[in-house]
Amino acid sequence: KFFKWYDYESWYPLGRPIGTTIYPGMQMTAVAISEVMKKIPELSISTPGWLFAFKPLLNMLRRMGWMHLPKLHKAIAFGPMSINDICCMMPPWFGALASIFTGLLTYEISRSVNAAVMAVGIMAIIPAHLMRSVGGEFDNEAIAVTAIVATFWLWLRSVRTPKSWLWGVPAGLSYAFMVAAWGGYIFVLNMIGVHALMLVLLGRFNSGVHKAYTL
């Protein structure tokens, strides 16, 4: 039905075939999350008692103006969400994942845990990323940034050693997800190609790089 969806109110008076003129990754991801959540049984877990020790601190911070701090409930419940709520929450979810992948990418480059932690913190507060990961910002960039960073990290992980080439499989899947989500996938493809070329020029090309790049 998605690929046959025709919106007669867009591009008036011609209308627009939505399913064949947009990148479908965002919409399909939302539906996939919804279907997975429907298959997970509803559950409720009692909140650990030690967390309530922070309740006075949270109340004090709220009185100081931190009104958006989370509330402590007696139980943590899980259940299916409406597709509207999922679409609203996807940007923060994927924004958190993008920050984590940025930390992994930084660690892969620097081998420094401190640098990785700093990268996660910077990615979590940088305005360019915040504007694409705020709740309700249901746009391609919300998941595309995560896919970009994940692809770069998985690619670097696949060329760490000649035996690491199997990481090229999830790197390829992440790139396919990126292609389905946003038109900027050309940038990812070009950057990986340039990096592979640099490895050749620097004399670091080996069978593992060849297999990873082929995948």
mmCIF file of C-alpha atoms in Angstrom:
data_model
loop_
_atom_site.group_PDB
_atom_site.id
_atom_site.type_symbol
_atom_site.label_atom_id
_atom_site.label_comp_id
_atom_site.label_asym_id
_atom_site.label_seq_id
_atom_site.Cartn_x
_atom_site.Cartn_y
_atom_site.Cartn_z
ATOM 1 C CA LYS A 1 0.000 0.000 0.000
ATOM 2 C CA PHE A 2 2.859 2.378 0.782
ATOM 3 C CA PHE A 3 4.358 2.236 -2.702
ATOM 4 C CA LYS A 4 0.888 2.766 -4.252
ATOM 5 C CA TRP A 5 0.099 5.750 -2.031
ATOM 6 C CA TYR A 6 -0.927 8.739 -4.143
ATOM 7 C CA ASP A 7 -1.478 12.114 -2.458
ATOM 8 C CA TYR A 8 -3.905 14.218 -4.473
ATOM 9 C CA GLU A 9 -3.392 17.264 -2.223
ATOM 10 C CA SER A 10 0.373 17.584 -2.833
ATOM 11 C CA TRP A 11 1.870 19.105 -5.983
ATOM 12 C CA TYR A 12 -1.633 20.333 -6.810
ATOM 13 C CA PRO A 13 -3.276 19.831 -9.259
ATOM 14 C CA LEU A 14 -1.195 16.882 -10.453
ATOM 15 C CA GLY A 15 -0.830 15.138 -7.114
ATOM 16 C CA ARG A 16 2.190 13.156 -5.933
ATOM 17 C CA PRO A 17 2.987 9.414 -5.871
ATOM 18 C CA ILE A 18 4.390 9.444 -2.318
ATOM 19 C CA GLY A 19 5.661 5.866 -2.230
ATOM 20 C CA THR A 20 7.948 6.319 -5.234
ATOM 21 C CA THR A 21 9.149 9.901 -4.723
ATOM 22 C CA ILE A 22 10.507 9.811 -1.144
ATOM 23 C CA TYR A 23 13.118 7.845 0.765
ATOM 24 C CA PRO A 24 11.019 5.216 2.597
ATOM 25 C CA GLY A 25 13.481 4.374 5.379
ATOM 26 C CA MET A 26 11.937 6.655 8.003
ATOM 27 C CA GLN A 27 8.381 5.413 7.553
ATOM 28 C CA MET A 28 9.356 1.749 7.303
ATOM 29 C CA THR A 29 11.497 2.015 10.431
ATOM 30 C CA ALA A 30 8.544 3.433 12.372
ATOM 31 C CA VAL A 31 6.280 0.608 11.197
ATOM 32 C CA ALA A 32 8.955 -2.013 11.978
ATOM 33 C CA ILE A 33 9.343 -0.671 15.534
ATOM 34 C CA SER A 34 5.575 -0.704 15.953
ATOM 35 C CA GLU A 35 5.273 -4.322 14.779
ATOM 36 C CA VAL A 36 8.101 -5.458 17.068
ATOM 37 C CA MET A 37 6.529 -3.722 20.063
ATOM 38 C CA LYS A 38 3.210 -5.460 19.370
ATOM 39 C CA LYS A 39 4.902 -8.850 19.593
ATOM 40 C CA ILE A 40 6.540 -8.115 22.951
ATOM 41 C CA PRO A 41 4.156 -8.924 25.840
ATOM 42 C CA GLU A 42 3.214 -6.104 28.187
ATOM 43 C CA LEU A 43 5.166 -6.130 31.424
ATOM 44 C CA SER A 44 5.619 -4.100 34.581
ATOM 45 C CA ILE A 45 8.752 -4.066 36.750
ATOM 46 C CA SER A 46 8.876 -2.559 40.226
ATOM 47 C CA THR A 47 11.220 0.394 40.464
ATOM 48 C CA PRO A 48 14.340 -0.503 42.526
ATOM 49 C CA GLY A 49 14.014 0.939 46.016
ATOM 50 C CA TRP A 50 17.443 2.603 45.984
ATOM 51 C CA LEU A 51 16.324 4.938 43.194
ATOM 52 C CA PHE A 52 13.818 6.605 45.540
ATOM 53 C CA ALA A 53 16.769 7.919 47.542
ATOM 54 C CA PHE A 54 17.196 10.452 44.720
ATOM 55 C CA LYS A 55 13.613 11.701 45.007
ATOM 56 C CA PRO A 56 14.432 14.620 47.387
ATOM 57 C CA LEU A 57 17.236 15.693 45.053
ATOM 58 C CA LEU A 58 14.914 15.590 42.039
ATOM 59 C CA ASN A 59 12.274 17.599 43.891
ATOM 60 C CA MET A 60 14.860 20.218 44.860
ATOM 61 C CA LEU A 61 16.094 20.509 41.268
ATOM 62 C CA ARG A 62 12.516 20.926 40.030
ATOM 63 C CA ARG A 63 12.005 23.789 42.478
ATOM 64 C CA MET A 64 15.158 25.350 41.051
ATOM 65 C CA GLY A 65 13.629 25.285 37.561
ATOM 66 C CA TRP A 66 14.584 21.847 36.197
ATOM 67 C CA MET A 67 10.958 21.025 35.394
ATOM 68 C CA HIS A 68 11.679 18.373 32.765
ATOM 69 C CA LEU A 69 13.484 15.885 35.004
ATOM 70 C CA PRO A 70 11.895 12.400 34.948
ATOM 71 C CA LYS A 71 9.455 11.405 37.676
ATOM 72 C CA LEU A 72 9.951 8.303 39.785
ATOM 73 C CA HIS A 73 7.033 5.889 39.581
ATOM 74 C CA LYS A 74 6.400 2.772 41.651
ATOM 75 C CA ALA A 75 6.729 0.571 38.572
ATOM 76 C CA ILE A 76 8.288 0.711 35.113
ATOM 77 C CA ALA A 77 5.742 -0.464 32.558
ATOM 78 C CA PHE A 78 6.202 -1.504 28.936
ATOM 79 C CA GLY A 79 3.498 -1.846 26.331
ATOM 80 C CA PRO A 80 2.782 -1.146 22.655
ATOM 81 C CA MET A 81 2.864 2.495 21.594
ATOM 82 C CA SER A 82 0.746 4.181 18.960
ATOM 83 C CA ILE A 83 2.413 4.823 15.622
ATOM 84 C CA ASN A 84 2.082 8.562 16.327
ATOM 85 C CA ASP A 85 3.995 8.277 19.610
ATOM 86 C CA ILE A 86 6.658 6.137 17.941
ATOM 87 C CA CYS A 87 7.142 8.756 15.216
ATOM 88 C CA CYS A 88 7.492 11.461 17.884
ATOM 89 C CA MET A 89 10.025 9.460 19.917
ATOM 90 C CA MET A 90 12.165 8.092 17.085
ATOM 91 C CA PRO A 91 14.390 11.206 16.794
ATOM 92 C CA PRO A 92 15.477 11.085 20.491
ATOM 93 C CA TRP A 93 15.951 7.304 20.310
ATOM 94 C CA PHE A 94 18.119 7.487 17.226
ATOM 95 C CA GLY A 95 19.839 10.619 18.507
ATOM 96 C CA ALA A 96 21.024 8.634 21.531
ATOM 97 C CA LEU A 97 22.230 5.849 19.245
ATOM 98 C CA ALA A 98 24.074 8.380 17.077
ATOM 99 C CA SER A 99 25.904 9.672 20.160
ATOM 100 C CA ILE A 100 26.905 6.133 21.149
ATOM 101 C CA PHE A 101 28.152 5.310 17.656
ATOM 102 C CA THR A 102 30.119 8.564 17.633
ATOM 103 C CA GLY A 103 31.843 7.436 20.814
ATOM 104 C CA LEU A 104 32.627 4.049 19.277
ATOM 105 C CA LEU A 105 33.957 5.751 16.144
ATOM 106 C CA THR A 106 36.176 8.018 18.233
ATOM 107 C CA TYR A 107 37.522 5.078 20.221
ATOM 108 C CA GLU A 108 38.247 3.157 17.022
ATOM 109 C CA ILE A 109 40.292 6.101 15.759
ATOM 110 C CA SER A 110 42.058 7.165 18.953
ATOM 111 C CA ARG A 111 41.957 4.103 21.226
ATOM 112 C CA SER A 112 41.193 6.570 24.014
ATOM 113 C CA VAL A 113 38.239 5.999 26.331
ATOM 114 C CA ASN A 114 38.413 9.628 27.485
ATOM 115 C CA ALA A 115 38.168 10.872 23.897
ATOM 116 C CA ALA A 116 35.230 8.526 23.259
ATOM 117 C CA VAL A 117 33.351 9.786 26.326
ATOM 118 C CA MET A 118 33.980 13.392 25.297
ATOM 119 C CA ALA A 119 32.747 12.644 21.772
ATOM 120 C CA VAL A 120 29.519 11.172 23.155
ATOM 121 C CA GLY A 121 28.996 14.237 25.328
ATOM 122 C CA ILE A 122 29.657 16.686 22.499
ATOM 123 C CA MET A 123 27.395 14.787 20.095
ATOM 124 C CA ALA A 124 24.630 14.795 22.706
ATOM 125 C CA ILE A 125 24.586 18.598 23.038
ATOM 126 C CA ILE A 126 25.827 19.972 19.723
ATOM 127 C CA PRO A 127 23.063 22.166 18.185
ATOM 128 C CA ALA A 128 23.385 20.691 14.686
ATOM 129 C CA HIS A 129 22.524 17.269 16.101
ATOM 130 C CA LEU A 130 19.960 18.478 18.643
ATOM 131 C CA MET A 131 17.852 20.125 15.949
ATOM 132 C CA ARG A 132 17.656 16.765 14.155
ATOM 133 C CA SER A 133 16.956 14.634 17.231
ATOM 134 C CA VAL A 134 14.388 16.637 19.182
ATOM 135 C CA GLY A 135 11.118 14.857 19.962
ATOM 136 C CA GLY A 136 8.577 15.213 17.158
ATOM 137 C CA GLU A 137 11.190 16.017 14.487
ATOM 138 C CA PHE A 138 10.078 13.130 12.274
ATOM 139 C CA ASP A 139 12.416 13.772 9.363
ATOM 140 C CA ASN A 140 14.957 11.790 7.374
ATOM 141 C CA GLU A 141 17.946 13.287 9.166
ATOM 142 C CA ALA A 142 16.687 11.905 12.487
ATOM 143 C CA ILE A 143 17.747 8.385 11.523
ATOM 144 C CA ALA A 144 20.217 9.257 8.770
ATOM 145 C CA VAL A 145 22.785 10.718 11.195
ATOM 146 C CA THR A 146 22.735 7.465 13.157
ATOM 147 C CA ALA A 147 23.142 5.442 9.973
ATOM 148 C CA ILE A 148 26.054 7.623 8.797
ATOM 149 C CA VAL A 149 28.031 7.342 12.019
ATOM 150 C CA ALA A 150 27.248 3.627 12.377
ATOM 151 C CA THR A 151 28.440 2.946 8.830
ATOM 152 C CA PHE A 152 31.706 4.803 9.372
ATOM 153 C CA TRP A 153 32.378 2.978 12.660
ATOM 154 C CA LEU A 154 31.573 -0.444 11.212
ATOM 155 C CA TRP A 155 33.777 0.255 8.187
ATOM 156 C CA LEU A 156 36.739 1.218 10.362
ATOM 157 C CA ARG A 157 36.091 -1.815 12.542
ATOM 158 C CA SER A 158 36.136 -4.051 9.450
ATOM 159 C CA VAL A 159 39.595 -2.838 8.394
ATOM 160 C CA ARG A 160 41.202 -2.921 11.864
ATOM 161 C CA THR A 161 42.992 -6.187 11.051
ATOM 162 C CA PRO A 162 42.968 -8.523 8.019
ATOM 163 C CA LYS A 163 40.741 -10.895 10.031
ATOM 164 C CA SER A 164 38.147 -8.215 10.825
ATOM 165 C CA TRP A 165 36.647 -8.138 7.342
ATOM 166 C CA LEU A 166 33.392 -9.822 8.452
ATOM 167 C CA TRP A 167 32.435 -6.532 10.075
ATOM 168 C CA GLY A 168 31.923 -5.398 6.496
ATOM 169 C CA VAL A 169 28.581 -7.260 6.480
ATOM 170 C CA PRO A 170 26.878 -5.062 9.123
ATOM 171 C CA ALA A 171 28.649 -2.068 7.575
ATOM 172 C CA GLY A 172 26.950 -2.863 4.267
ATOM 173 C CA LEU A 173 23.576 -3.327 5.960
ATOM 174 C CA SER A 174 23.989 -0.016 7.775
ATOM 175 C CA TYR A 175 24.835 1.664 4.472
ATOM 176 C CA ALA A 176 21.732 0.126 2.854
ATOM 177 C CA PHE A 177 19.674 1.562 5.713
ATOM 178 C CA MET A 178 21.307 4.933 5.070
ATOM 179 C CA VAL A 179 20.415 4.740 1.370
ATOM 180 C CA ALA A 180 16.768 4.057 2.248
ATOM 181 C CA ALA A 181 16.685 6.973 4.682
ATOM 182 C CA TRP A 182 18.384 9.962 3.065
ATOM 183 C CA GLY A 183 19.794 11.280 -0.194
ATOM 184 C CA GLY A 184 23.125 12.087 1.450
ATOM 185 C CA TYR A 185 24.212 8.455 1.101
ATOM 186 C CA ILE A 186 26.517 9.536 -1.754
ATOM 187 C CA PHE A 187 28.702 11.294 0.822
ATOM 188 C CA VAL A 188 29.103 8.044 2.801
ATOM 189 C CA LEU A 189 29.988 6.044 -0.303
ATOM 190 C CA ASN A 190 32.549 8.609 -1.441
ATOM 191 C CA MET A 191 34.207 8.895 1.975
ATOM 192 C CA ILE A 192 34.616 5.128 2.313
ATOM 193 C CA GLY A 193 36.018 4.981 -1.224
ATOM 194 C CA VAL A 194 38.495 7.784 -0.447
ATOM 195 C CA HIS A 195 39.558 6.017 2.747
ATOM 196 C CA ALA A 196 40.126 2.748 0.880
ATOM 197 C CA LEU A 197 42.182 4.640 -1.712
ATOM 198 C CA MET A 198 44.273 6.226 1.038
ATOM 199 C CA LEU A 199 44.967 2.788 2.499
ATOM 200 C CA VAL A 200 46.265 1.729 -0.920
ATOM 201 C CA LEU A 201 48.486 4.809 -1.266
ATOM 202 C CA LEU A 202 49.833 4.363 2.267
ATOM 203 C CA GLY A 203 50.697 0.728 1.629
ATOM 204 C CA ARG A 204 48.205 -0.584 4.184
ATOM 205 C CA PHE A 205 45.954 -2.363 1.699
ATOM 206 C CA ASN A 206 45.550 -6.108 2.410
ATOM 207 C CA SER A 207 43.182 -8.979 1.729
ATOM 208 C CA GLY A 208 40.980 -7.988 4.677
ATOM 209 C CA VAL A 209 40.446 -4.476 3.313
ATOM 210 C CA HIS A 210 39.653 -5.930 -0.100
ATOM 211 C CA LYS A 211 37.032 -8.314 1.348
ATOM 212 C CA ALA A 212 35.511 -5.626 3.583
ATOM 213 C CA TYR A 213 35.255 -3.106 0.742
ATOM 214 C CA THR A 214 33.781 -5.743 -1.561
ATOM 215 C CA LEU A 215 31.073 -6.496 1.008
#
